XYZ file of C-alpha atoms in Angstrom:
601
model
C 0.000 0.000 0.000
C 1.475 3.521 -1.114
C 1.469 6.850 1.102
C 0.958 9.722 0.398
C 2.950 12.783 1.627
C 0.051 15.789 3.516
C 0.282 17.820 0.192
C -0.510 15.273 -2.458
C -3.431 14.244 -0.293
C -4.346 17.958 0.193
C -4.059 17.930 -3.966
C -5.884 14.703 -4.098
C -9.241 15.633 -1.895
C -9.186 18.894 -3.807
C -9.206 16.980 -7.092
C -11.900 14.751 -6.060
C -14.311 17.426 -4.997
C -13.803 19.772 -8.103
C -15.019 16.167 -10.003
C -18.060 15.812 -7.663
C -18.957 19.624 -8.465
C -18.480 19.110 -11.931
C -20.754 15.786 -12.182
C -23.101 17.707 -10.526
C -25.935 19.206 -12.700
C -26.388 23.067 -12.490
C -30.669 23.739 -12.636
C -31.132 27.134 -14.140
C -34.034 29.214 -13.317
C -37.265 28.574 -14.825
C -39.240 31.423 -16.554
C -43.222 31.423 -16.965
C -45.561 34.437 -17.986
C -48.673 34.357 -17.975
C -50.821 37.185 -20.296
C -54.546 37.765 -19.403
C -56.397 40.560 -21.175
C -58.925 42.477 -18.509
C -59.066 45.832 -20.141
C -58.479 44.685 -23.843
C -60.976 47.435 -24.941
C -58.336 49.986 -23.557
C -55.552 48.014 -25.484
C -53.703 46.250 -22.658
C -51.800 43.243 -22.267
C -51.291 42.560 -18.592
C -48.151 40.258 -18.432
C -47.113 38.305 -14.843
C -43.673 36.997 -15.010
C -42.449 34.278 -12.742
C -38.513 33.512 -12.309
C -38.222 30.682 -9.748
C -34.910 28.771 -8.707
C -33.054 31.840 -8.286
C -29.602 31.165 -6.504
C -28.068 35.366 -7.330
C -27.821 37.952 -5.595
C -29.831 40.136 -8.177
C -32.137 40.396 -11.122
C -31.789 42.814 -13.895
C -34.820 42.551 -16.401
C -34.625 43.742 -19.411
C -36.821 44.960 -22.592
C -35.739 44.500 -26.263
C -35.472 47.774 -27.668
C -36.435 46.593 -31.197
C -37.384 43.429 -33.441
C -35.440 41.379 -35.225
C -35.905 42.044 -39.466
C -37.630 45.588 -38.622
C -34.174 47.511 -38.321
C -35.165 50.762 -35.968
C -34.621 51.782 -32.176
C -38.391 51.354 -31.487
C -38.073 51.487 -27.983
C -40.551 48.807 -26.605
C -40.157 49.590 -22.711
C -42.161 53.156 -23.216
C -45.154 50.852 -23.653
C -44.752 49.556 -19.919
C -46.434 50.998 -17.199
C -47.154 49.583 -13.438
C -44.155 47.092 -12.728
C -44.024 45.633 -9.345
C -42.210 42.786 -8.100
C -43.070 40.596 -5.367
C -41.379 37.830 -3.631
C -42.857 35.516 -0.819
C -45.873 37.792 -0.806
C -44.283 40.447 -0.158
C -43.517 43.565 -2.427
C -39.808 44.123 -3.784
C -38.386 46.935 -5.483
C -37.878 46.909 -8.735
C -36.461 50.127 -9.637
C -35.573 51.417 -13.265
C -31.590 51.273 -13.757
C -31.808 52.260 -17.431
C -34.352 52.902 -20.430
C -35.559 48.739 -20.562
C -33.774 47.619 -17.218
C -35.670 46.906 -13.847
C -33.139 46.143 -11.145
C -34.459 43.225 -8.279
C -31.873 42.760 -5.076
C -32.879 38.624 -4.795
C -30.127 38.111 -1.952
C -31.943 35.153 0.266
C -34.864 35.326 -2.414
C -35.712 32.335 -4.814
C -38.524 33.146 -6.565
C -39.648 36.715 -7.988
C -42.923 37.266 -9.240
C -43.590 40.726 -11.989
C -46.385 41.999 -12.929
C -46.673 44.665 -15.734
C -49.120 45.790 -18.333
C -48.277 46.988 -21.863
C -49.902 49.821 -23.830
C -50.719 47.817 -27.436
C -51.978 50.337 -29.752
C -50.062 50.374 -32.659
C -51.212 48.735 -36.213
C -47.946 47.225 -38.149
C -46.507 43.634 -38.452
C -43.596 44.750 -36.226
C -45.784 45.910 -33.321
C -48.152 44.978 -30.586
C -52.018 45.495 -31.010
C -54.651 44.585 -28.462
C -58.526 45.752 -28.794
C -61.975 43.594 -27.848
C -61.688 41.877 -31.339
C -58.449 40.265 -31.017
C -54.592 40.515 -29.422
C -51.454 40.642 -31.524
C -48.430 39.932 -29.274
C -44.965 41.007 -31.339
C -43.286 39.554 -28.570
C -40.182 41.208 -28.375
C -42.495 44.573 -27.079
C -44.126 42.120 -24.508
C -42.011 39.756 -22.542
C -39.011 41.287 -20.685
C -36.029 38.706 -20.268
C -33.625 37.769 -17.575
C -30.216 39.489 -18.130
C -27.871 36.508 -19.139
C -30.692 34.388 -19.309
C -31.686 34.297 -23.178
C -30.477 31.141 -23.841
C -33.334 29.620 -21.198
C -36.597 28.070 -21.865
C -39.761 29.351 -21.210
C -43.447 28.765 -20.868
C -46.563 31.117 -21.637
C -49.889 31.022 -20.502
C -52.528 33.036 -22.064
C -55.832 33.835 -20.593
C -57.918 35.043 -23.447
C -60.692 37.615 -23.314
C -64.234 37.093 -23.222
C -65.368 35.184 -26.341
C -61.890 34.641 -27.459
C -61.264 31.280 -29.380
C -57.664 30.795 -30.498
C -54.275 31.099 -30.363
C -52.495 31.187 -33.869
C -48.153 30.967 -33.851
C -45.569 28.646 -34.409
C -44.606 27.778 -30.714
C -45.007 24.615 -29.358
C -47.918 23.823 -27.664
C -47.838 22.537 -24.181
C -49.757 18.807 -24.851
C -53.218 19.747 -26.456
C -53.676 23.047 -25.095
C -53.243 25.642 -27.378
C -53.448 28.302 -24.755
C -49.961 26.709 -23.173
C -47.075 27.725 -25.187
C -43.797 26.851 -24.689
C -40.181 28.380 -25.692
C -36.852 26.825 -25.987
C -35.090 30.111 -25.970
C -35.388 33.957 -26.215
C -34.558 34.058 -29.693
C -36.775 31.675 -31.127
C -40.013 33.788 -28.334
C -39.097 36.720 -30.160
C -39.290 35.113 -33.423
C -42.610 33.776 -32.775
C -45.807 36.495 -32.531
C -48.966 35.074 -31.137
C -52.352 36.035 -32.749
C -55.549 35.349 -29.983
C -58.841 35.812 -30.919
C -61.449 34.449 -33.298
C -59.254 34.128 -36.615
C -60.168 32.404 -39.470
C -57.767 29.814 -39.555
C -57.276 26.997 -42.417
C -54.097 25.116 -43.486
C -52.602 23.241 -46.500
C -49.319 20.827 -46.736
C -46.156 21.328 -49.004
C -42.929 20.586 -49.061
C -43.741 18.014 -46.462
C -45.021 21.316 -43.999
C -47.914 21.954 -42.629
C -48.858 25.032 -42.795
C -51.882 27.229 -41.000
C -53.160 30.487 -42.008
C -54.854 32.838 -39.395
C -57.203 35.658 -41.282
C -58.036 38.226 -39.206
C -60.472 41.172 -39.985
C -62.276 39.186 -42.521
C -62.446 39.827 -46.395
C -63.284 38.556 -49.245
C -60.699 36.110 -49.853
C -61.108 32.814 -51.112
C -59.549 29.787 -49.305
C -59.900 27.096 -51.815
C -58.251 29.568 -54.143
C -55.055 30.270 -51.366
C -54.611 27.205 -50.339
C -53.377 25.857 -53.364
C -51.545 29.071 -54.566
C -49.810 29.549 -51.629
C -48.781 25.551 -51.925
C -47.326 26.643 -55.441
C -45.085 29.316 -53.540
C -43.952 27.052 -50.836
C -43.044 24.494 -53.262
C -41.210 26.664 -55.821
C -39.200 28.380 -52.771
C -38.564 24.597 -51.208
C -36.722 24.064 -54.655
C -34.423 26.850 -54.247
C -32.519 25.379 -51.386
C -33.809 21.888 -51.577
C -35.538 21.328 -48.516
C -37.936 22.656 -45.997
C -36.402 23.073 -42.708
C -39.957 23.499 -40.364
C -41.982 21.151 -39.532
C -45.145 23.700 -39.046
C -44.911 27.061 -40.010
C -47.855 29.730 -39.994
C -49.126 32.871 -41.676
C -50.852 35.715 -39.580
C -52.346 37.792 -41.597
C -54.317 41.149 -40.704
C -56.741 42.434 -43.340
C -57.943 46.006 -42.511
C -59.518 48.714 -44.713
C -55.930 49.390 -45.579
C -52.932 46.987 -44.782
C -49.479 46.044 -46.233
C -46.210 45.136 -45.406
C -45.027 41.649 -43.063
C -42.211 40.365 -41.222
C -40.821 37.733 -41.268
C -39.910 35.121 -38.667
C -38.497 31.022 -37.865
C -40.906 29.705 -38.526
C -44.392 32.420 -39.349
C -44.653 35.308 -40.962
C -47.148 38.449 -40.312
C -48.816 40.055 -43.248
C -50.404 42.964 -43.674
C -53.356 43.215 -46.478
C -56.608 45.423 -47.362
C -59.465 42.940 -46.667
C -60.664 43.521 -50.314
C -57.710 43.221 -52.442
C -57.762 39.743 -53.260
C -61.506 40.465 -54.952
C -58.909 41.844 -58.244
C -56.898 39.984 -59.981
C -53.859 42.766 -59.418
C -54.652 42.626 -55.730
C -54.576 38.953 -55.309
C -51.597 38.762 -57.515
C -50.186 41.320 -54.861
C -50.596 39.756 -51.877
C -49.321 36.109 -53.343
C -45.854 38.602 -53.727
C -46.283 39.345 -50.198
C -46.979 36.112 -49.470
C -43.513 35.122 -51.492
C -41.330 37.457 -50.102
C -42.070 36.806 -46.340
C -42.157 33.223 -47.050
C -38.523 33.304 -48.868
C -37.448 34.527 -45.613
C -37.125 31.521 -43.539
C -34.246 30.483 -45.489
C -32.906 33.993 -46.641
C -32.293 35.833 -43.591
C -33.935 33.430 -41.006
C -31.285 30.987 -41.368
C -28.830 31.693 -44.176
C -28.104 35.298 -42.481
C -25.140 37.989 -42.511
C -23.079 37.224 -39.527
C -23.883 39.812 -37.743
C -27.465 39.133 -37.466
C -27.125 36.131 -34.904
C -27.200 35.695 -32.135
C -29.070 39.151 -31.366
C -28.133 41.948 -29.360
C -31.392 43.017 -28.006
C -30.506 46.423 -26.633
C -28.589 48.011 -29.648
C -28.140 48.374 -33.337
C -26.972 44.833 -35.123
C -25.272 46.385 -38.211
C -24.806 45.545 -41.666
C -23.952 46.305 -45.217
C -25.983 43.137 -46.858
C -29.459 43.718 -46.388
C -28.839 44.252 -50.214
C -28.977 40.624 -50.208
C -31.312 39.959 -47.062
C -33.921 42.093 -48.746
C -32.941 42.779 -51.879
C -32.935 39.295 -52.995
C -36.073 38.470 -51.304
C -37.861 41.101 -53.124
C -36.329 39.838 -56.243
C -37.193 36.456 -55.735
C -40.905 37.472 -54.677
C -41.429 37.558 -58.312
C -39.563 35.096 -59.721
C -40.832 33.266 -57.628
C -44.692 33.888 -58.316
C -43.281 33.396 -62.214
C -41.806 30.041 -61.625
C -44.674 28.880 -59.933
C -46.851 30.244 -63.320
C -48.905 32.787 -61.022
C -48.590 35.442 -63.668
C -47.226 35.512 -66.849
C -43.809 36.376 -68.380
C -45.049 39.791 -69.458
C -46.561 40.560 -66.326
C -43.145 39.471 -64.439
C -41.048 41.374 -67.091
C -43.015 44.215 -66.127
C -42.550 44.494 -62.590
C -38.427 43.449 -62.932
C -38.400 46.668 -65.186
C -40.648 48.439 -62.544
C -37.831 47.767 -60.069
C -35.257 49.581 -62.973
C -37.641 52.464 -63.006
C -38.280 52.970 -59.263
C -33.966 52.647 -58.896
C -33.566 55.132 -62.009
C -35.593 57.685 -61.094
C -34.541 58.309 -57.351
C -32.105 61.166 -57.244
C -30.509 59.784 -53.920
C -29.648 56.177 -55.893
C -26.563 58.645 -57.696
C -25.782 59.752 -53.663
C -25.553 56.668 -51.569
C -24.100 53.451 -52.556
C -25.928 50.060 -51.970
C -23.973 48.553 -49.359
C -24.157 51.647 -47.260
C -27.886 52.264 -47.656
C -27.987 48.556 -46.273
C -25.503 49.717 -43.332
C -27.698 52.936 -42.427
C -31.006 51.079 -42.098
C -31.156 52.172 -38.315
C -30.793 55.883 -38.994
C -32.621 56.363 -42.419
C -34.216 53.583 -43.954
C -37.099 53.928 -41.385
C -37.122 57.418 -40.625
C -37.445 58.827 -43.740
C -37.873 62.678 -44.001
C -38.936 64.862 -46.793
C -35.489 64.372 -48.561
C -34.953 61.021 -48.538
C -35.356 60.412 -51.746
C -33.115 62.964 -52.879
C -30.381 61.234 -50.321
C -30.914 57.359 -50.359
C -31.845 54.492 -52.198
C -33.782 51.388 -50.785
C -31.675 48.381 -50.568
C -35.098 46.315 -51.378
C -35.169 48.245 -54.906
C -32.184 48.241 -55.724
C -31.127 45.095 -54.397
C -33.652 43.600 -56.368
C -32.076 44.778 -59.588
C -28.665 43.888 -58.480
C -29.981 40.078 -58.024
C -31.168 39.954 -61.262
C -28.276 41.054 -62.872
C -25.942 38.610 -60.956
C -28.815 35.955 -61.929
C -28.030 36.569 -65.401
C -24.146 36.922 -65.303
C -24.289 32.883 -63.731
C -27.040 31.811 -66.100
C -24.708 33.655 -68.961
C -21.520 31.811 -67.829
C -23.082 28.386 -67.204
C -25.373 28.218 -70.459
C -28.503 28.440 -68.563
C -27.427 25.269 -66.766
C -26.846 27.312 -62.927
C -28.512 30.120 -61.493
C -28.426 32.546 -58.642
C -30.759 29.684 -56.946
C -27.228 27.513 -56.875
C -25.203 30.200 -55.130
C -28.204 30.549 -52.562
C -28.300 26.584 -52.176
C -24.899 27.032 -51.604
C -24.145 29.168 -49.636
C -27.177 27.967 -46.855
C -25.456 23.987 -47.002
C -22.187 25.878 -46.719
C -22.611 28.603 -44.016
C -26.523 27.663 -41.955
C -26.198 24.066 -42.179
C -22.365 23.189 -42.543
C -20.379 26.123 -40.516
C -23.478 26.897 -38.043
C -22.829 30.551 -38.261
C -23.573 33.661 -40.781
C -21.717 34.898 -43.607
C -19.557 37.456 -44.238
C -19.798 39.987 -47.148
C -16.284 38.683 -48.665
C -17.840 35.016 -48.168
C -21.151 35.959 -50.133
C -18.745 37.664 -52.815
C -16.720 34.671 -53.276
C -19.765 32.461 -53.943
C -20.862 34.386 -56.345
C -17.800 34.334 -58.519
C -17.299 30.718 -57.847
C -20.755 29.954 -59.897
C -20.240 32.997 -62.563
C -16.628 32.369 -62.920
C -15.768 35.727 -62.948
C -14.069 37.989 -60.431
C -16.263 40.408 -59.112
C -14.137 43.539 -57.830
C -15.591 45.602 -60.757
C -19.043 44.992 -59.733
C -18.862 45.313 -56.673
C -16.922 48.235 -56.715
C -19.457 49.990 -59.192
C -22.540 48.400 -57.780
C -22.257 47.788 -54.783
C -20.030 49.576 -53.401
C -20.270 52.711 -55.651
C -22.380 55.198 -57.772
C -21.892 53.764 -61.453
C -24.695 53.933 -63.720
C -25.885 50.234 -64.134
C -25.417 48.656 -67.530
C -28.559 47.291 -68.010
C -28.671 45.658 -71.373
C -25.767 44.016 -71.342
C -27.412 42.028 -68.564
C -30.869 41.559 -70.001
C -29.205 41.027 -73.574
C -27.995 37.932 -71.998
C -31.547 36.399 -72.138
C -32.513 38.124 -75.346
C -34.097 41.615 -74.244
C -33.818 44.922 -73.754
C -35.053 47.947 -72.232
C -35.733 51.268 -74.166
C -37.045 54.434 -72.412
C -40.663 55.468 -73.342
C -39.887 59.207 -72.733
C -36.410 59.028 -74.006
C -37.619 61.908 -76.947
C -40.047 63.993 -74.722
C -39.348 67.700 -73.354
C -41.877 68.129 -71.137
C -41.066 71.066 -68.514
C -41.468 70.222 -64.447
C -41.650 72.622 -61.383
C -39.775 69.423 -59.572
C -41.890 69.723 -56.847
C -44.730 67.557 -55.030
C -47.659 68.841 -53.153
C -50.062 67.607 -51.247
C -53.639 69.185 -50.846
C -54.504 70.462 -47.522
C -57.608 71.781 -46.078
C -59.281 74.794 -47.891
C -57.431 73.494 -50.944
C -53.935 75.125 -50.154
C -50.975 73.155 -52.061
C -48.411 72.293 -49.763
C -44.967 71.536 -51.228
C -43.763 67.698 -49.644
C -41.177 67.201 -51.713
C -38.311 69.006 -54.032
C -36.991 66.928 -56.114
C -32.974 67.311 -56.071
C -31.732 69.267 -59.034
C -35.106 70.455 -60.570
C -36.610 74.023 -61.183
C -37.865 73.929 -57.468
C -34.710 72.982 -55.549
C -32.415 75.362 -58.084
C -34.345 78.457 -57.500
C -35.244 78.068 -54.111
C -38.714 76.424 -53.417
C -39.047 74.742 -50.197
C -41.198 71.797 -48.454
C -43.786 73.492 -46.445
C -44.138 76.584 -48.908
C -47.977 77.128 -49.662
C -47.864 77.312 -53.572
C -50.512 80.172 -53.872
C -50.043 81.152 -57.836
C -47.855 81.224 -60.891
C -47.786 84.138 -62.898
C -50.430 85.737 -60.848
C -53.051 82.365 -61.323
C -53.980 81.133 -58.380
C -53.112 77.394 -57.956
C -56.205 74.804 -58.106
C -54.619 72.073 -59.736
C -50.714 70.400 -59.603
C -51.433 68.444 -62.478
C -52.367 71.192 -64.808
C -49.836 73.834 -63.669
C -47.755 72.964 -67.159
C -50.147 73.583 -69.327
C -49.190 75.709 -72.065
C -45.472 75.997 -70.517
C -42.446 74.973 -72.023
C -38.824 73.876 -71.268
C -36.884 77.137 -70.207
C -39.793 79.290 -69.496
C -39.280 81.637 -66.639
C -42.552 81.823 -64.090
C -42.742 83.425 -60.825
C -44.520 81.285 -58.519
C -45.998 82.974 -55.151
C -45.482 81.205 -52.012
C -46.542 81.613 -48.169
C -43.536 80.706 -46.047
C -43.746 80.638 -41.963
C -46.733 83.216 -43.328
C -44.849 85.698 -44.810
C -45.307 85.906 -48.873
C -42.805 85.708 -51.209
C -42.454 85.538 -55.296
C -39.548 83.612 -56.625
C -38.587 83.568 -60.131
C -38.201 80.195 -61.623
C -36.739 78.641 -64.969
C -38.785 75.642 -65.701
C -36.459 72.096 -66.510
C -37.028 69.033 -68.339
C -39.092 66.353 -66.747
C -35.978 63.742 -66.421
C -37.740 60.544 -65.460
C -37.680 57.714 -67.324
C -40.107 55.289 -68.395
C -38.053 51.711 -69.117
C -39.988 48.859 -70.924
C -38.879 45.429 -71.835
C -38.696 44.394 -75.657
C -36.971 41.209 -76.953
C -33.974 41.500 -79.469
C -34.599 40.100 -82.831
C -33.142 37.007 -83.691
C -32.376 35.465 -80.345
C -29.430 33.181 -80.050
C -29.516 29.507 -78.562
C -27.604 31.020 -75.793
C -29.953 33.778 -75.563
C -32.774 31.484 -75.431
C -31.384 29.056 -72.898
C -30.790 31.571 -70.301
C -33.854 33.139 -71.012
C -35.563 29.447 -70.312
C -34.134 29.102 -67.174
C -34.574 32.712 -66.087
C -38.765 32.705 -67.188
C -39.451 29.047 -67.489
C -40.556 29.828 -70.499
């Protein structure tokens, strides 16, 4: 038998404890809310929190300050009012240590219970919105979290009001109760709104999904009709990355007199429609794009991501300069999709591709900020726009758009119609989602696409991307066999370069000067009251050119801050351009191949 000296059996008892600590499981806290819904009819959700198993000395909760894919400060905690904290009956403080912190002292405390109700008045995909009809949780302005905690599961109960039916969202269910929800983590609660009320809810399978659709607000859609459109979407999307990677996944959709716009999530999507749209073909054509677009999400953004979006900081700005091809491509691929799927015809999809063209061409600020930085400055202008905006910026969803189709056509160019910009995004989600577990990089994304074109892509990227070059655009669409010619290439119509919008008492108030025209050269401003021109008084916008020519000098009176004024103005030519698609004659069999794998046609 050996001995062992008083130090190495010191070492030795040490050792053995540090392996009983470690074999020892840690239990985490648990986390349950429950939402009930007494004054709905003043738009409140009243939220009690419970964190039990508590073994710190404090608590910091905290509120997101905005929502994943909608990319402003929105500020969620100014919608809470009346925290208080309890613990073994007895009341806590909770006191406000920052804008969306609540600081708890838990010392000898295991389980804290917080109450708090939040203001939901606000219509949008991206926001909150409780009334006696229904309750709209966008739950990153709902549930606070645990500081350090977001990786921990939690559970939600909802109480729903009065005659309150259903619970539409892609959590899990707790057993057969839809009312118990359940969370793995933070991220995937706040990627997972909950609609309660009395939707409208029917479902369809594809791609081996099921999927549920919750109509709220009624209208006059028709189910049969969505159900299997909506299955053509799915399926064409599935076959861009070749496989579906829910297992449920659900649409919310509020129709109101007026509605647009969605978000997109894991696993759902939000949409906002006007519950009479889909009685025109235009408007039900419309909404299928919506439809496409949010959808496409779940793999382009939701999973195949830039790098820096994932995991989420909460409480600050998560930039970015490729929401070019978050966004960009998404809208892209919102028709393409729809064409691929033969929704609409090739004319009708050449048509809004050269709608995109228009909308890029014909925004002063697209000569003024570069792509990648437009993407990059999201969180200061993108959603605050002002009354120059458009003279400053251009929309990474427009112009993105164009810039996907044109590296579309440089692969389907290079490969004979044989690979497609649907490779590189295959690609690059088996590469970076499923194969590295991570996001990309902008160099990464850059790389893939030259790997399927074959071509290095500095140029590009320097003059499209990254710069203010005038786009090329038939070289591009020549590839497939078209090009675009400019309806109003030989007009010289004169403009004031201004917008205004009719106010009470029919004054004409000037929104928007147009950079470079008549207006912003000699001096008219937004919020001048255009009262006459030439001594006329001012009844109609549309007819204020009338018998006026290029170079004509006017003097237009204007009320500014109420003080008149006359300025003297030389009228310019109306610049805009009107781009439509025509074929070139005499197509090529390369022409014609790309062009068959571009249209399906």
């Amino acid at each position: 038998m050996k001995t062992f000296k008083p130090l190495a059996l010191a070492y030795l008892i040490l050792l053995l404890m540090k392996i009983s600590t470690a074999g020892a499981a840690v239990v985490p806290p648990k986390i349950a809310y429950k939402v009930t819904f007494p004054e709905a009819q003043a738009h409140y959700a009243d939220i009690e929190m419970t964190v039990s198993g508590l073994k710190q000395p404090t608590l910091d909760l905290k509120m997101p300050v905005w929502t994943p894919g909608s990319y402003l400060i929105r500020e969620f905690a100014k919608n809470i009012e009346s925290l208080t904290a309890t613990a073994n009956g007895k009341a806590v403080a909770a006191p406000k240590t920052s804008k969306n912190t609540w600081h708890i002292n838990t010392t000898g405390i295991s389980t804290v219970v917080v109450k708090y109700k939040v203001y939901s008045f606000e219509v949008s995909v991206r926001t909150s919105f409780v009334d006696i009809t229904h309750g709209f949780l966008s739950t990153t302005g709902i549930f606070l979290f645990p500081k350090g905690m977001l990786n921990q599961p939690s559970s939600i109960k909802i109480i729903p009001y009065k005659d309150w039916t259903t619970v539409s969202t892609s959590l899990e269910k707790v057993g057969d109760d839809q009312f118990t929800l359940t969370s793995p983590n933070f991220d995937i609660l706040y990627d997972s709104p909950i609609e309660v009320g009395t939707q409208d809810v029917f479902g369809f399978d594809a791609a081996g999904v099921k999927y549920e659709v919750a109509m709220y607000g009624g209208g006059n859609y028709d189910k049969e009709r969505l159900k299997k459109d909506m299955a053509k979407v799915v399926e064409a999307e599935t076959a861009v990355f070749g496989e579906n990677p829910n297992k449920h996944y659900t649409f919310i959709v509020h129709n109101r007199a007026r509605g647009g716009g969605g978000l997109e999530h894991l696993s759902s999507t939000v949409l906002g429609a006007s519950r009479e749209q889909y009685g025109s073909e235009s408007g039900y054509i419309n909404f299928l794009g919506l439809v496409a677009h949010e959808h496409f999400h779940l793999w382009n953004v939701k999973r195949l991501r830039p790098i820096v979006l994932g995991p989420f900081d909460y409480e600050t700005e998560n930039y970015t300069t490729n929401l070019w091809i978050a966004e960009g491509f998404t809208a892209y691929y919102q028709n393409l999709i729809r064409r691929h799927a033969e929704l609409y015809s090739v004319d009708s999809y050449l048509g809004d591709a050269v709608g995109d063209i228009n909308t890029v061409e014909n925004q002063p600020g697209t000569k003024v900020q570069p792509l990648a930085e437009a993407s990059f400055d999201a969180w200061i202008k993108a959603y605050r726009p002002n009354e120059n905006s458009y003279n400053t910026g251009i929309s990474y969803y427009d112009k993105g758009a164009v810039v996907g189709m044109l590296l579309d056509l440089e692969i389907m160019n290079a490969t004979g119609g044989k690979q497609s910009l649907d490779d590189v995004m295959k690609y690059m989600y088996n590469t970076y989602y499923k194969g590295k577990k991570r996001g990309y990089t902008d160099a990464e994304f850059k790389l893939a696409f030259e790997k399927f074109s074959g071509k290095n892509l500095d140029d590009f990227y320097a003059k499209y991307i990254n710069g203010l070059a005038p786009i090329d655009y038939n070289k591009y669409l020549g590839y497939a066999g078209y090009k675009i010619t400019d309806q109003l290439a030989d007009s010289n119509n004169p403009t004031l370069g201004v917008s205004a919008s009719n106010q009470p008492a029919g004054k004409k108030i000037v929104s928007m000067v147009l950079r470079d025209g008549a207006g912003w050269k000699d001096g008219i401003s937004v919020g001048d009251e255009i009262v006459s021109v030439d001594g006329t008084p001012v009844t109609d916008m549309t007819t204020l050119m009338n018998g006026r020519k290029v170079g004509d000098k006017i003097t237009v009176a204007v009320i500014r801050d109420g003080k008149p004024y006359s300025l003297p103005v030389t009228l310019l030519r109306n610049n805009r351009v009107q781009y439509k698609a025509e074929e070139l004659p005499n197509p090529t069999a390369q022409q014609l191949a790309v062009r068959k794998k571009w249209l399906k046609q």
